Amino acid sequence: MDVKKVAVIGGGTMGNGIAHVFAMNDISVNLIETKQEFADKAVATIEKNLDRMVKKEKIDEAKKSATMDGISIFLDVEEGVKDVDLVVEAVPENFEIKKTVWEKVDKAAPDHAILGSNTSSISITKLAALTSRPEKFIGMHFFNPVPVMKLVEIVRGLQTDDETYEIVKEASEKLNKVPVPVNDAPGFVSNRVLMPMINEAIFCVGEGVATAEHVDEVMKLGMAHPMGPLRLADFIGLDVCLDILNVLYEGFKDPKYRPAPLLVKMVDAGKLGNKTGEGFYTYD
């Protein structure tokens, strides 16, 4: 099956980036949001990012216009998925929210449609079990910023069949991404490795070992990381980091994944990083 039309559910940081790359590579997109104001914000972000690409001469104005024309907005999940080949869910990292979405999608999407979740840590097997077609369910874990980052972590659930994997692999390659296969496990590979590092960096700050700036400086200069773990945590969103660590902690029942107390306090205080203007750093 050739993926010609995709529904992207959620127009936040990840969702608008996913819609952007599909539309820019000539795959029609139904972008689904819960409110018009959220949809308008997603479209404005896509246009701003395309303008940046035009300014850098990566695309021309005609490509920008074609990309924008390839995105249709829907405020109803059932309506938005009824004629697509692939659904990519990019709603918040909360199982109950995803459960509500997938139960609606399963009833309304065409029988041939593949169901993909951009979850960064929740079990693909568990999400697939919410649907009547677990063999067509797969993880498509994109990375932020989606138009720039090459990796797509393709996560196979227990029942994901080979045909589904091959179709999603080919679709990812059409987006000029590099698909990497991973089997279902809490945090997959990316966050199973990354989040304990971020968490340990937060422990260092919380215990007074070093400031956030100095922890990041050590990792950048000593380990050749382009961005320090605490700056990266702010970029990801401290609430997202906490959600992922909780999934790892519950999934493995291993204390090494216990979220740092400072992380919990910062999330409770609403200091979530870039999106709130303050995390381990402050932002305009």
GROMACS .gro file of C-alpha atoms in nm:
model
  284
    1MET     CA    1   0.000   0.000   0.000
    2ASP     CA    2   0.121   0.347  -0.089
    3VAL     CA    3   0.051   0.608   0.178
    4LYS     CA    4  -0.112   0.900  -0.003
    5LYS     CA    5  -0.310   1.061   0.277
    6VAL     CA    6  -0.242   1.079   0.648
    7ALA     CA    7  -0.430   1.206   0.951
    8VAL     CA    8  -0.222   1.369   1.224
    9ILE     CA    9  -0.406   1.392   1.555
   10GLY     CA   10  -0.275   1.677   1.767
   11GLY     CA   11  -0.119   1.999   1.643
   12GLY     CA   12   0.125   2.066   1.925
   13THR     CA   13   0.503   2.071   1.904
   14MET     CA   14   0.528   1.720   1.760
   15GLY     CA   15   0.201   1.711   1.568
   16ASN     CA   16   0.256   2.027   1.367
   17GLY     CA   17   0.608   1.909   1.281
   18ILE     CA   18   0.479   1.570   1.165
   19ALA     CA   19   0.209   1.737   0.954
   20HIS     CA   20   0.474   1.969   0.810
   21VAL     CA   21   0.703   1.691   0.687
   22PHE     CA   22   0.424   1.480   0.538
   23ALA     CA   23   0.273   1.775   0.350
   24MET     CA   24   0.613   1.896   0.231
   25ASN     CA   25   0.674   1.553   0.079
   26ASP     CA   26   0.349   1.552  -0.121
   27ILE     CA   27   0.139   1.344   0.117
   28SER     CA   28  -0.196   1.507   0.196
   29VAL     CA   29  -0.258   1.575   0.565
   30ASN     CA   30  -0.575   1.599   0.772
   31LEU     CA   31  -0.457   1.784   1.083
   32ILE     CA   32  -0.698   1.717   1.369
   33GLU     CA   33  -0.729   1.942   1.674
   34THR     CA   34  -0.984   1.987   1.950
   35LYS     CA   35  -1.037   2.363   1.904
   36GLN     CA   36  -1.002   2.608   1.617
   37GLU     CA   37  -0.761   2.824   1.817
   38PHE     CA   38  -0.525   2.527   1.861
   39ALA     CA   39  -0.552   2.444   1.491
   40ASP     CA   40  -0.477   2.806   1.397
   41LYS     CA   41  -0.172   2.805   1.621
   42ALA     CA   42  -0.046   2.481   1.461
   43VAL     CA   43  -0.090   2.619   1.109
   44ALA     CA   44   0.085   2.943   1.206
   45THR     CA   45   0.379   2.744   1.342
   46ILE     CA   46   0.406   2.539   1.023
   47GLU     CA   47   0.397   2.855   0.811
   48LYS     CA   48   0.662   3.020   1.028
   49ASN     CA   49   0.889   2.717   0.994
   50LEU     CA   50   0.837   2.706   0.618
   51ASP     CA   51   0.921   3.077   0.597
   52ARG     CA   52   1.245   3.001   0.777
   53MET     CA   53   1.322   2.731   0.519
   54VAL     CA   54   1.249   2.975   0.234
   55LYS     CA   55   1.479   3.234   0.392
   56LYS     CA   56   1.755   2.973   0.413
   57GLU     CA   57   1.685   2.878   0.049
   58LYS     CA   58   1.606   2.518   0.138
   59ILE     CA   59   1.269   2.547  -0.040
   60ASP     CA   60   1.107   2.811  -0.262
   61GLU     CA   61   0.777   2.999  -0.225
   62ALA     CA   62   0.600   2.754  -0.457
   63LYS     CA   63   0.697   2.461  -0.234
   64LYS     CA   64   0.582   2.652   0.073
   65SER     CA   65   0.243   2.721  -0.088
   66ALA     CA   66   0.202   2.361  -0.200
   67THR     CA   67   0.284   2.240   0.151
   68MET     CA   68   0.029   2.469   0.313
   69ASP     CA   69  -0.233   2.372   0.053
   70GLY     CA   70  -0.172   2.006   0.140
   71ILE     CA   71  -0.295   2.050   0.498
   72SER     CA   72  -0.666   2.039   0.584
   73ILE     CA   73  -0.796   2.116   0.932
   74PHE     CA   74  -1.052   1.903   1.116
   75LEU     CA   75  -1.202   1.950   1.462
   76ASP     CA   76  -1.363   1.606   1.469
   77VAL     CA   77  -1.155   1.289   1.494
   78GLU     CA   78  -1.403   1.058   1.320
   79GLU     CA   79  -1.443   1.296   1.027
   80GLY     CA   80  -1.068   1.354   0.997
   81VAL     CA   81  -0.967   0.987   0.976
   82LYS     CA   82  -1.240   0.842   0.756
   83ASP     CA   83  -1.050   0.860   0.424
   84VAL     CA   84  -0.682   0.820   0.516
   85ASP     CA   85  -0.419   0.550   0.469
   86LEU     CA   86  -0.228   0.623   0.788
   87VAL     CA   87  -0.318   0.780   1.122
   88VAL     CA   88  -0.042   0.931   1.337
   89GLU     CA   89  -0.149   1.019   1.691
   90ALA     CA   90   0.053   1.293   1.861
   91VAL     CA   91  -0.155   1.382   2.167
   92PRO     CA   92  -0.010   1.428   2.520
   93GLU     CA   93   0.181   1.140   2.678
   94ASN     CA   94  -0.111   1.018   2.884
   95PHE     CA   95  -0.262   0.673   2.839
   96GLU     CA   96  -0.621   0.776   2.915
   97ILE     CA   97  -0.612   1.056   2.657
   98LYS     CA   98  -0.465   0.821   2.397
   99LYS     CA   99  -0.722   0.555   2.486
  100THR     CA  100  -1.009   0.795   2.411
  101VAL     CA  101  -0.852   0.894   2.079
  102TRP     CA  102  -0.780   0.539   1.960
  103GLU     CA  103  -1.125   0.410   2.043
  104LYS     CA  104  -1.270   0.681   1.816
  105VAL     CA  105  -1.014   0.625   1.542
  106ASP     CA  106  -1.064   0.248   1.534
  107LYS     CA  107  -1.435   0.290   1.464
  108ALA     CA  108  -1.397   0.555   1.195
  109ALA     CA  109  -1.074   0.485   1.004
  110PRO     CA  110  -1.088   0.270   0.686
  111ASP     CA  111  -1.015  -0.101   0.730
  112HIS     CA  112  -0.690  -0.072   0.536
  113ALA     CA  113  -0.558   0.222   0.743
  114ILE     CA  114  -0.245   0.177   0.952
  115LEU     CA  115  -0.257   0.320   1.302
  116GLY     CA  116   0.061   0.483   1.430
  117SER     CA  117   0.138   0.648   1.763
  118ASN     CA  118   0.410   0.905   1.821
  119THR     CA  119   0.426   0.803   2.187
  120SER     CA  120   0.773   0.835   2.333
  121SER     CA  121   0.735   0.571   2.603
  122ILE     CA  122   0.389   0.408   2.634
  123SER     CA  123   0.365   0.044   2.526
  124ILE     CA  124   0.266   0.002   2.162
  125THR     CA  125   0.128  -0.342   2.245
  126LYS     CA  126  -0.096  -0.188   2.511
  127LEU     CA  127  -0.220   0.085   2.276
  128ALA     CA  128  -0.274  -0.165   1.994
  129ALA     CA  129  -0.496  -0.373   2.223
  130LEU     CA  130  -0.741  -0.079   2.233
  131THR     CA  131  -0.818  -0.140   1.866
  132SER     CA  132  -0.968  -0.419   1.656
  133ARG     CA  133  -0.657  -0.428   1.434
  134PRO     CA  134  -0.348  -0.468   1.654
  135GLU     CA  135  -0.157  -0.615   1.361
  136LYS     CA  136  -0.188  -0.276   1.187
  137PHE     CA  137  -0.075  -0.077   1.491
  138ILE     CA  138   0.282   0.056   1.516
  139GLY     CA  139   0.490   0.322   1.688
  140MET     CA  140   0.625   0.614   1.482
  141HIS     CA  141   0.840   0.805   1.728
  142PHE     CA  142   0.957   1.128   1.563
  143PHE     CA  143   1.205   1.365   1.726
  144ASN     CA  144   1.187   1.737   1.789
  145PRO     CA  145   1.219   1.951   1.580
  146VAL     CA  146   1.056   1.710   1.336
  147PRO     CA  147   1.149   1.895   1.013
  148VAL     CA  148   1.517   1.880   1.114
  149MET     CA  149   1.573   1.554   1.303
  150LYS     CA  150   1.638   1.251   1.081
  151LEU     CA  151   1.540   0.966   1.312
  152VAL     CA  152   1.207   0.788   1.325
  153GLU     CA  153   1.206   0.513   1.586
  154ILE     CA  154   0.967   0.252   1.444
  155VAL     CA  155   0.831   0.044   1.730
  156ARG     CA  156   0.678  -0.296   1.666
  157GLY     CA  157   0.418  -0.415   1.912
  158LEU     CA  158   0.370  -0.781   1.992
  159GLN     CA  159   0.116  -0.821   1.710
  160THR     CA  160   0.247  -0.573   1.452
  161ASP     CA  161   0.279  -0.759   1.122
  162ASP     CA  162   0.560  -0.737   0.869
  163GLU     CA  163   0.347  -0.565   0.605
  164THR     CA  164   0.263  -0.279   0.843
  165TYR     CA  165   0.628  -0.236   0.932
  166GLU     CA  166   0.736  -0.227   0.566
  167ILE     CA  167   0.469   0.029   0.470
  168VAL     CA  168   0.563   0.258   0.759
  169LYS     CA  169   0.934   0.214   0.685
  170GLU     CA  170   0.879   0.321   0.322
  171ALA     CA  171   0.659   0.612   0.424
  172SER     CA  172   0.928   0.732   0.666
  173GLU     CA  173   1.192   0.715   0.394
  174LYS     CA  174   0.971   0.928   0.168
  175LEU     CA  175   0.991   1.194   0.438
  176ASN     CA  176   1.373   1.181   0.407
  177LYS     CA  177   1.391   1.026   0.752
  178VAL     CA  178   1.597   0.730   0.872
  179PRO     CA  179   1.366   0.462   1.016
  180VAL     CA  180   1.522   0.248   1.288
  181PRO     CA  181   1.331  -0.065   1.401
  182VAL     CA  182   1.284  -0.121   1.774
  183ASN     CA  183   1.080  -0.380   1.962
  184ASP     CA  184   0.824  -0.270   2.220
  185ALA     CA  185   0.964  -0.204   2.570
  186PRO     CA  186   0.918   0.088   2.811
  187GLY     CA  187   1.093   0.395   2.670
  188PHE     CA  188   1.195   0.197   2.359
  189VAL     CA  189   1.567   0.270   2.299
  190SER     CA  190   1.583   0.649   2.281
  191ASN     CA  191   1.419   0.741   2.609
  192ARG     CA  192   1.535   0.433   2.795
  193VAL     CA  193   1.889   0.561   2.742
  194LEU     CA  194   1.827   0.938   2.743
  195MET     CA  195   1.592   0.989   3.038
  196PRO     CA  196   1.812   0.828   3.307
  197MET     CA  197   2.093   1.063   3.194
  198ILE     CA  198   1.866   1.367   3.221
  199ASN     CA  199   1.733   1.242   3.554
  200GLU     CA  200   2.084   1.194   3.694
  201ALA     CA  201   2.179   1.544   3.579
  202ILE     CA  202   1.877   1.677   3.773
  203PHE     CA  203   1.988   1.479   4.081
  204CYS     CA  204   2.330   1.651   4.051
  205VAL     CA  205   2.166   1.994   4.057
  206GLY     CA  206   1.925   1.899   4.335
  207GLU     CA  207   2.208   1.763   4.552
  208GLY     CA  208   2.425   2.070   4.495
  209VAL     CA  209   2.697   1.888   4.302
  210ALA     CA  210   2.694   2.160   4.034
  211THR     CA  211   2.470   2.422   3.880
  212ALA     CA  212   2.260   2.341   3.575
  213GLU     CA  213   2.494   2.549   3.358
  214HIS     CA  214   2.802   2.365   3.485
  215VAL     CA  215   2.645   2.019   3.446
  216ASP     CA  216   2.562   2.103   3.086
  217GLU     CA  217   2.909   2.245   3.026
  218VAL     CA  218   3.069   1.921   3.146
  219MET     CA  219   2.855   1.713   2.910
  220LYS     CA  220   2.911   1.943   2.612
  221LEU     CA  221   3.286   1.986   2.650
  222GLY     CA  222   3.370   1.645   2.794
  223MET     CA  223   3.129   1.418   2.607
  224ALA     CA  224   3.080   1.620   2.285
  225HIS     CA  225   2.705   1.655   2.336
  226PRO     CA  226   2.572   1.940   2.119
  227MET     CA  227   2.329   2.035   2.398
  228GLY     CA  228   2.357   1.969   2.770
  229PRO     CA  229   2.104   1.732   2.932
  230LEU     CA  230   1.931   2.006   3.135
  231ARG     CA  231   1.896   2.242   2.840
  232LEU     CA  232   1.761   1.944   2.647
  233ALA     CA  233   1.515   1.867   2.927
  234ASP     CA  234   1.384   2.224   2.905
  235PHE     CA  235   1.350   2.183   2.529
  236ILE     CA  236   1.159   1.854   2.562
  237GLY     CA  237   0.944   1.987   2.847
  238LEU     CA  238   1.003   1.891   3.208
  239ASP     CA  239   0.648   1.759   3.235
  240VAL     CA  240   0.713   1.529   2.940
  241CYS     CA  241   1.039   1.410   3.099
  242LEU     CA  242   0.852   1.334   3.421
  243ASP     CA  243   0.579   1.144   3.235
  244ILE     CA  244   0.837   0.931   3.056
  245LEU     CA  245   1.032   0.857   3.373
  246ASN     CA  246   0.710   0.752   3.545
  247VAL     CA  247   0.636   0.513   3.256
  248LEU     CA  248   0.988   0.367   3.286
  249TYR     CA  249   0.958   0.339   3.664
  250GLU     CA  250   0.621   0.164   3.643
  251GLY     CA  251   0.722  -0.051   3.348
  252PHE     CA  252   1.046  -0.188   3.493
  253LYS     CA  253   0.975  -0.150   3.867
  254ASP     CA  254   1.341  -0.052   3.893
  255PRO     CA  255   1.441   0.231   4.133
  256LYS     CA  256   1.704   0.358   3.890
  257TYR     CA  257   1.418   0.521   3.696
  258ARG     CA  258   1.276   0.702   4.001
  259PRO     CA  259   1.220   1.069   3.903
  260ALA     CA  260   1.445   1.316   4.080
  261PRO     CA  261   1.256   1.508   4.354
  262LEU     CA  262   1.368   1.839   4.201
  263LEU     CA  263   1.205   1.743   3.870
  264VAL     CA  264   0.876   1.668   4.046
  265LYS     CA  265   0.891   2.002   4.232
  266MET     CA  266   0.961   2.201   3.916
  267VAL     CA  267   0.671   2.039   3.733
  268ASP     CA  268   0.443   2.103   4.031
  269ALA     CA  269   0.554   2.469   4.022
  270GLY     CA  270   0.472   2.498   3.651
  271LYS     CA  271   0.836   2.549   3.553
  272LEU     CA  272   0.827   2.326   3.247
  273GLY     CA  273   1.108   2.469   3.034
  274ASN     CA  274   1.085   2.654   2.702
  275LYS     CA  275   0.707   2.642   2.677
  276THR     CA  276   0.651   2.825   3.008
  277GLY     CA  277   0.954   3.054   2.986
  278GLU     CA  278   1.133   2.898   3.282
  279GLY     CA  279   1.286   2.561   3.366
  280PHE     CA  280   1.652   2.508   3.444
  281TYR     CA  281   1.705   2.821   3.233
  282THR     CA  282   1.488   3.125   3.164
  283TYR     CA  283   1.356   3.212   2.819
  284ASP     CA  284   1.195   3.511   2.649
   0.00000   0.00000   0.00000
